[in-house]
């Protein structure tokens, strides 16, 4: 028994586990500590960046929403909930502008997801049935997403001007009564709708690809069985394809709502809220309150508006998650 205790697992006598276990344990401990330090060294920059740019910014923004400050004076003026009251009902200038911007944002939040789904789903079904040139057509339809940017927005402005391509095309085909002499973005009746169409144009490519991936993941035997039972194309889409694509539709809807609520670049670059505030949205109003009020102490008001937008987005996300869970 004594001999067995001095034989290690490799069979070498004189180097038993009773003599080497403490050394191995210390070595394993040092290796574990070294790996622990290396791991935390790699994670530390991201954690530090999050603490500086995330938690600190959030805390600073929350605090600022309860104060009035123009960004230059050394001290803040604490006002409590006055910024929120001014935005919601008390300020005779801010409150009506906020309600108007909220109405425009709500219209865009409803129209953009609906329009995106209405265009992207038939397009994806059509591409899924095409056998030839599918890759080329997919690239062509995805092109708007690749080229979307400031340059495209300025290109759209030229197209929509009084002498732009849209008005020229309408006049050339005898529909000059539909043309807008002052331009599509300068007409209060068409400005917001035109911007919504452009947002949908930029959102369709990603939605189409998501739908196309969902369609290609459906078991073809399921569709063949439905067709053998006499189901036509419309019934197959309605009773089989669409229910299987509901989660993708929910994701596309949520992305559209998020982009519309947070995004303001297109409104800033193409109309800057005009004409007469008919394209003013919440994101654009927060941006203007923060940076374009000269030395007025409106940074706190802009921060309060940002938190109101965040709370609305959080509420919509919870509602969307509940609806998605109930549909499943």
Coordinates of C-alpha atoms in Angstrom, one line a residue:
X1 CA 0.0 0.0 0.0
X2 CA 2.9 2.4 0.8
X3 CA 4.3 1.7 -2.7
X4 CA 1.0 2.4 -4.4
X5 CA 0.7 5.7 -2.6
X6 CA 4.0 6.9 -4.0
X7 CA 3.2 6.0 -7.7
X8 CA 1.7 8.8 -9.7
X9 CA -0.9 8.2 -12.4
X10 CA 1.8 8.0 -15.1
X11 CA 3.2 5.0 -13.2
X12 CA 6.5 6.6 -12.2
X13 CA 7.6 5.6 -8.6
X14 CA 8.6 8.2 -6.1
X15 CA 6.4 11.0 -7.5
X16 CA 3.0 10.2 -5.9
X17 CA 0.1 12.6 -5.6
X18 CA 0.7 13.1 -1.9
X19 CA 4.0 14.9 -2.8
X20 CA 2.9 16.9 -5.9
X21 CA -0.7 17.8 -5.1
X22 CA 0.1 21.0 -3.1
X23 CA 2.5 22.2 -5.8
X24 CA 0.0 21.5 -8.5
X25 CA -2.7 23.3 -6.6
X26 CA -0.5 26.4 -6.1
X27 CA 0.4 26.3 -9.8
X28 CA -3.2 25.9 -10.8
X29 CA -4.1 28.8 -8.5
X30 CA -1.5 31.1 -10.0
X31 CA -2.7 30.1 -13.5
X32 CA -6.3 30.8 -12.6
X33 CA -5.4 34.2 -11.1
X34 CA -3.4 35.0 -14.2
X35 CA -6.3 34.1 -16.5
X36 CA -8.6 36.1 -14.2
X37 CA -6.4 39.2 -14.5
X38 CA -6.0 38.8 -18.3
X39 CA -9.8 38.5 -18.7
X40 CA -10.5 41.5 -16.7
X41 CA -7.8 43.5 -18.5
X42 CA -9.5 42.8 -21.8
X43 CA -12.9 43.7 -20.4
X44 CA -11.8 46.8 -18.4
X45 CA -11.7 49.2 -21.4
X46 CA -15.3 48.4 -22.3
X47 CA -16.5 48.6 -18.7
X48 CA -14.7 51.9 -18.2
X49 CA -16.1 53.3 -21.4
X50 CA -19.6 52.2 -20.4
X51 CA -19.1 53.8 -17.0
X52 CA -18.0 57.1 -18.5
X53 CA -20.2 57.3 -21.6
X54 CA -23.1 55.3 -20.3
X55 CA -23.9 55.6 -16.6
X56 CA -22.3 59.0 -16.2
X57 CA -24.1 60.4 -19.2
X58 CA -27.4 58.9 -18.1
X59 CA -27.0 60.3 -14.6
X60 CA -25.9 63.7 -15.9
X61 CA -28.9 63.8 -18.3
X62 CA -31.4 62.9 -15.5
X63 CA -30.0 65.6 -13.3
X64 CA -30.0 68.1 -16.0
X65 CA -33.6 67.5 -16.8
X66 CA -34.5 69.0 -13.4
X67 CA -32.5 72.2 -14.0
X68 CA -32.2 75.2 -16.3
X69 CA -28.8 75.7 -17.9
X70 CA -27.5 77.2 -21.2
X71 CA -24.3 75.1 -21.2
X72 CA -22.0 78.1 -20.5
X73 CA -22.8 79.5 -17.1
X74 CA -20.9 77.8 -14.2
X75 CA -24.0 77.0 -12.1
X76 CA -27.4 75.4 -12.8
X77 CA -30.7 76.7 -11.7
X78 CA -32.6 73.9 -10.0
X79 CA -36.3 74.0 -11.0
X80 CA -37.5 70.5 -10.1
X81 CA -40.3 69.3 -12.4
X82 CA -40.8 72.6 -14.0
X83 CA -39.2 71.5 -17.3
X84 CA -41.6 68.6 -17.6
X85 CA -44.6 70.8 -16.7
X86 CA -43.5 73.4 -19.3
X87 CA -43.3 70.8 -21.9
X88 CA -46.5 69.0 -21.2
X89 CA -49.0 71.9 -20.4
X90 CA -47.7 75.0 -18.7
X91 CA -45.5 76.9 -21.2
X92 CA -47.8 78.6 -23.8
X93 CA -45.1 78.2 -26.5
X94 CA -43.4 74.9 -25.8
X95 CA -46.5 72.9 -25.0
X96 CA -48.4 73.5 -28.3
X97 CA -45.2 72.9 -30.3
X98 CA -44.6 69.6 -28.3
X99 CA -48.2 68.4 -29.0
X100 CA -47.8 69.3 -32.7
X101 CA -44.5 67.5 -32.9
X102 CA -45.9 64.5 -31.0
X103 CA -48.8 64.3 -33.5
X104 CA -46.4 64.3 -36.5
X105 CA -44.2 61.7 -34.8
X106 CA -47.2 59.5 -34.1
X107 CA -48.4 59.8 -37.7
X108 CA -44.9 58.8 -38.9
X109 CA -44.6 56.0 -36.3
X110 CA -47.9 54.5 -37.6
X111 CA -47.4 55.1 -41.4
X112 CA -43.7 54.0 -41.7
X113 CA -44.1 50.4 -40.3
X114 CA -47.4 49.9 -42.1
X115 CA -46.0 51.2 -45.4
X116 CA -42.8 49.2 -45.0
X117 CA -44.6 45.9 -44.4
X118 CA -47.1 46.7 -47.2
X119 CA -44.2 47.1 -49.7
X120 CA -41.6 44.7 -48.4
X121 CA -43.8 41.6 -48.0
X122 CA -45.2 41.4 -51.5
X123 CA -41.8 42.2 -52.9
X124 CA -40.2 39.4 -50.8
X125 CA -42.9 37.0 -52.0
X126 CA -42.3 38.0 -55.6
X127 CA -38.5 37.6 -55.2
X128 CA -39.0 34.2 -53.5
X129 CA -40.9 32.9 -56.6
X130 CA -38.4 34.2 -59.1
X131 CA -35.9 31.6 -60.2
X132 CA -33.8 33.6 -62.6
X133 CA -31.8 36.8 -61.7
X134 CA -32.9 36.5 -58.1
X135 CA -29.5 37.7 -56.8
X136 CA -29.4 40.6 -59.2
X137 CA -33.0 41.7 -58.3
X138 CA -32.2 41.4 -54.6
X139 CA -29.2 43.6 -55.1
X140 CA -31.2 46.2 -57.0
X141 CA -33.9 46.4 -54.3
X142 CA -31.3 46.5 -51.6
X143 CA -29.5 49.4 -53.2
X144 CA -31.6 52.2 -51.4
X145 CA -30.3 51.0 -48.1
X146 CA -26.7 51.0 -49.2
X147 CA -27.0 54.5 -50.6
X148 CA -29.1 56.0 -47.9
X149 CA -27.4 59.0 -46.4
X150 CA -27.0 62.7 -46.4
X151 CA -26.2 62.7 -50.2
X152 CA -29.3 60.8 -51.0
X153 CA -31.4 63.2 -48.9
X154 CA -30.0 66.1 -50.9
X155 CA -30.7 64.2 -54.1
X156 CA -34.3 63.8 -53.0
X157 CA -34.6 67.5 -52.4
X158 CA -33.6 68.2 -56.0
X159 CA -36.1 65.7 -57.2
X160 CA -38.9 67.2 -55.2
X161 CA -38.2 70.9 -56.0
X162 CA -40.7 72.9 -58.1
X163 CA -38.7 72.1 -61.3
X164 CA -37.7 68.7 -60.1
X165 CA -38.2 65.3 -61.8
X166 CA -41.5 64.6 -60.0
X167 CA -43.3 67.7 -61.2
X168 CA -41.8 67.4 -64.7
X169 CA -42.9 63.8 -64.9
X170 CA -46.5 64.6 -63.8
X171 CA -46.7 67.5 -66.3
X172 CA -45.3 65.3 -69.1
X173 CA -48.0 62.6 -68.7
X174 CA -50.8 65.2 -68.4
X175 CA -51.2 65.1 -64.6
X176 CA -50.0 68.7 -64.1
X177 CA -52.8 69.4 -61.7
X178 CA -51.1 67.0 -59.2
X179 CA -47.8 68.9 -59.5
X180 CA -46.8 71.1 -56.6
X181 CA -45.7 74.6 -57.9
X182 CA -43.9 75.4 -54.7
X183 CA -42.3 71.9 -54.4
X184 CA -43.4 68.8 -52.5
X185 CA -41.4 69.7 -49.4
X186 CA -42.6 73.3 -49.3
X187 CA -46.3 72.5 -49.5
X188 CA -47.9 71.9 -46.0
X189 CA -50.3 69.3 -47.4
X190 CA -47.6 67.1 -48.9
X191 CA -44.4 67.8 -46.8
X192 CA -44.9 65.2 -44.1
X193 CA -46.3 62.6 -46.4
X194 CA -43.4 63.0 -48.7
X195 CA -40.9 62.5 -45.9
X196 CA -42.7 59.4 -44.8
X197 CA -42.5 58.0 -48.3
X198 CA -38.8 58.6 -48.3
X199 CA -38.3 56.9 -44.9
X200 CA -40.3 53.9 -46.2
X201 CA -38.1 53.9 -49.3
X202 CA -35.1 53.6 -47.1
X203 CA -36.6 51.0 -44.8
X204 CA -38.0 48.5 -47.4
X205 CA -34.6 46.8 -48.3
X206 CA -33.8 45.5 -44.8
X207 CA -37.5 44.5 -44.3
X208 CA -37.5 42.7 -47.7
X209 CA -34.4 40.7 -46.8
X210 CA -35.8 39.7 -43.4
X211 CA -39.1 38.6 -45.1
X212 CA -37.1 36.7 -47.8
X213 CA -35.1 34.9 -45.2
X214 CA -38.3 34.0 -43.4
X215 CA -39.9 32.7 -46.6
X216 CA -36.9 30.6 -47.5
X217 CA -37.0 29.0 -44.0
X218 CA -40.6 27.8 -44.4
X219 CA -40.8 24.0 -45.1
X220 CA -41.7 23.7 -48.8
X221 CA -43.6 20.5 -48.1
X222 CA -46.1 22.5 -46.0
X223 CA -46.8 24.8 -48.9
X224 CA -47.1 21.8 -51.3
X225 CA -49.5 20.1 -49.0
X226 CA -51.7 23.2 -48.9
X227 CA -51.7 23.5 -52.7
X228 CA -52.6 19.8 -53.1
X229 CA -55.5 20.5 -50.8
X230 CA -56.7 23.1 -53.2
X231 CA -55.5 26.3 -51.5
X232 CA -54.7 29.1 -53.9
X233 CA -51.9 31.5 -53.7
X234 CA -53.8 34.1 -51.6
X235 CA -55.0 31.5 -49.1
X236 CA -51.5 30.0 -48.8
X237 CA -50.1 33.5 -48.0
X238 CA -53.0 34.3 -45.6
X239 CA -53.2 31.1 -43.6
X240 CA -49.7 29.7 -43.8
X241 CA -47.1 32.2 -44.8
X242 CA -48.4 35.2 -42.9
X243 CA -48.8 33.5 -39.5
X244 CA -45.2 32.1 -39.8
X245 CA -43.9 35.6 -40.6
X246 CA -45.7 37.4 -37.7
X247 CA -42.5 37.4 -35.5
X248 CA -40.5 39.0 -38.4
X249 CA -43.3 41.5 -38.9
X250 CA -43.2 42.4 -35.2
X251 CA -39.5 43.0 -35.4
X252 CA -39.8 45.2 -38.5
X253 CA -42.6 47.1 -36.8
X254 CA -40.5 47.7 -33.8
X255 CA -37.5 48.8 -35.9
X256 CA -39.7 51.2 -37.8
X257 CA -41.1 52.7 -34.6
X258 CA -37.7 53.1 -33.1
X259 CA -36.2 54.7 -36.2
X260 CA -39.1 57.1 -36.5
X261 CA -39.1 58.1 -32.9
X262 CA -35.4 58.6 -32.5
X263 CA -34.3 59.6 -36.0
X264 CA -34.5 63.2 -37.0
X265 CA -31.8 63.5 -39.6
X266 CA -34.1 63.4 -42.6
X267 CA -36.4 66.0 -41.0
X268 CA -33.4 68.2 -40.2
X269 CA -31.7 68.0 -43.6
X270 CA -34.8 68.1 -45.9
X271 CA -37.2 70.5 -44.2
X272 CA -35.8 71.5 -40.7
X273 CA -39.3 71.2 -39.4
X274 CA -40.9 73.4 -42.1
X275 CA -43.0 74.6 -43.7
X276 CA -44.5 76.3 -40.7
X277 CA -43.7 73.4 -38.4
X278 CA -45.7 70.8 -40.4
X279 CA -42.8 68.4 -40.3
X280 CA -41.6 69.1 -36.8
X281 CA -41.0 65.9 -34.8
X282 CA -40.0 65.2 -31.2
X283 CA -36.4 64.3 -32.0
X284 CA -35.9 67.4 -34.1
X285 CA -37.5 69.6 -31.4
X286 CA -35.2 68.2 -28.7
X287 CA -32.2 68.8 -31.0
X288 CA -33.2 72.4 -31.6
X289 CA -33.9 73.1 -27.9
X290 CA -30.5 71.8 -27.0
X291 CA -28.3 73.5 -29.6
X292 CA -30.2 76.3 -31.4
X293 CA -31.6 78.5 -28.8
X294 CA -28.6 80.9 -28.5
X295 CA -27.8 81.4 -24.8
X296 CA -31.3 80.5 -23.5
X297 CA -31.2 78.0 -20.7
X298 CA -33.0 75.2 -22.6
X299 CA -30.6 72.4 -22.2
X300 CA -32.6 71.1 -19.2
X301 CA -35.8 71.3 -21.2
X302 CA -34.2 69.4 -24.1
X303 CA -33.0 66.7 -21.6
X304 CA -36.5 66.5 -20.1
X305 CA -37.9 66.0 -23.6
X306 CA -35.4 63.3 -24.3
X307 CA -36.5 61.4 -21.2
X308 CA -40.1 61.7 -22.2
X309 CA -39.3 60.2 -25.6
X310 CA -37.4 57.4 -23.8
X311 CA -40.4 56.6 -21.6
X312 CA -42.7 56.6 -24.6
X313 CA -40.3 54.3 -26.5
X314 CA -40.1 52.0 -23.4
X315 CA -43.9 51.8 -23.2
X316 CA -44.2 51.0 -26.8
X317 CA -41.5 48.3 -26.5
X318 CA -43.4 46.7 -23.6
X319 CA -46.7 46.8 -25.5
X320 CA -45.1 45.3 -28.6
X321 CA -43.4 42.5 -26.6
X322 CA -46.8 41.6 -25.0
X323 CA -48.6 41.6 -28.3
X324 CA -45.9 39.4 -29.8
X325 CA -46.1 37.0 -26.9
X326 CA -49.8 36.8 -27.1
X327 CA -49.7 36.1 -30.9
X328 CA -47.3 33.2 -30.3

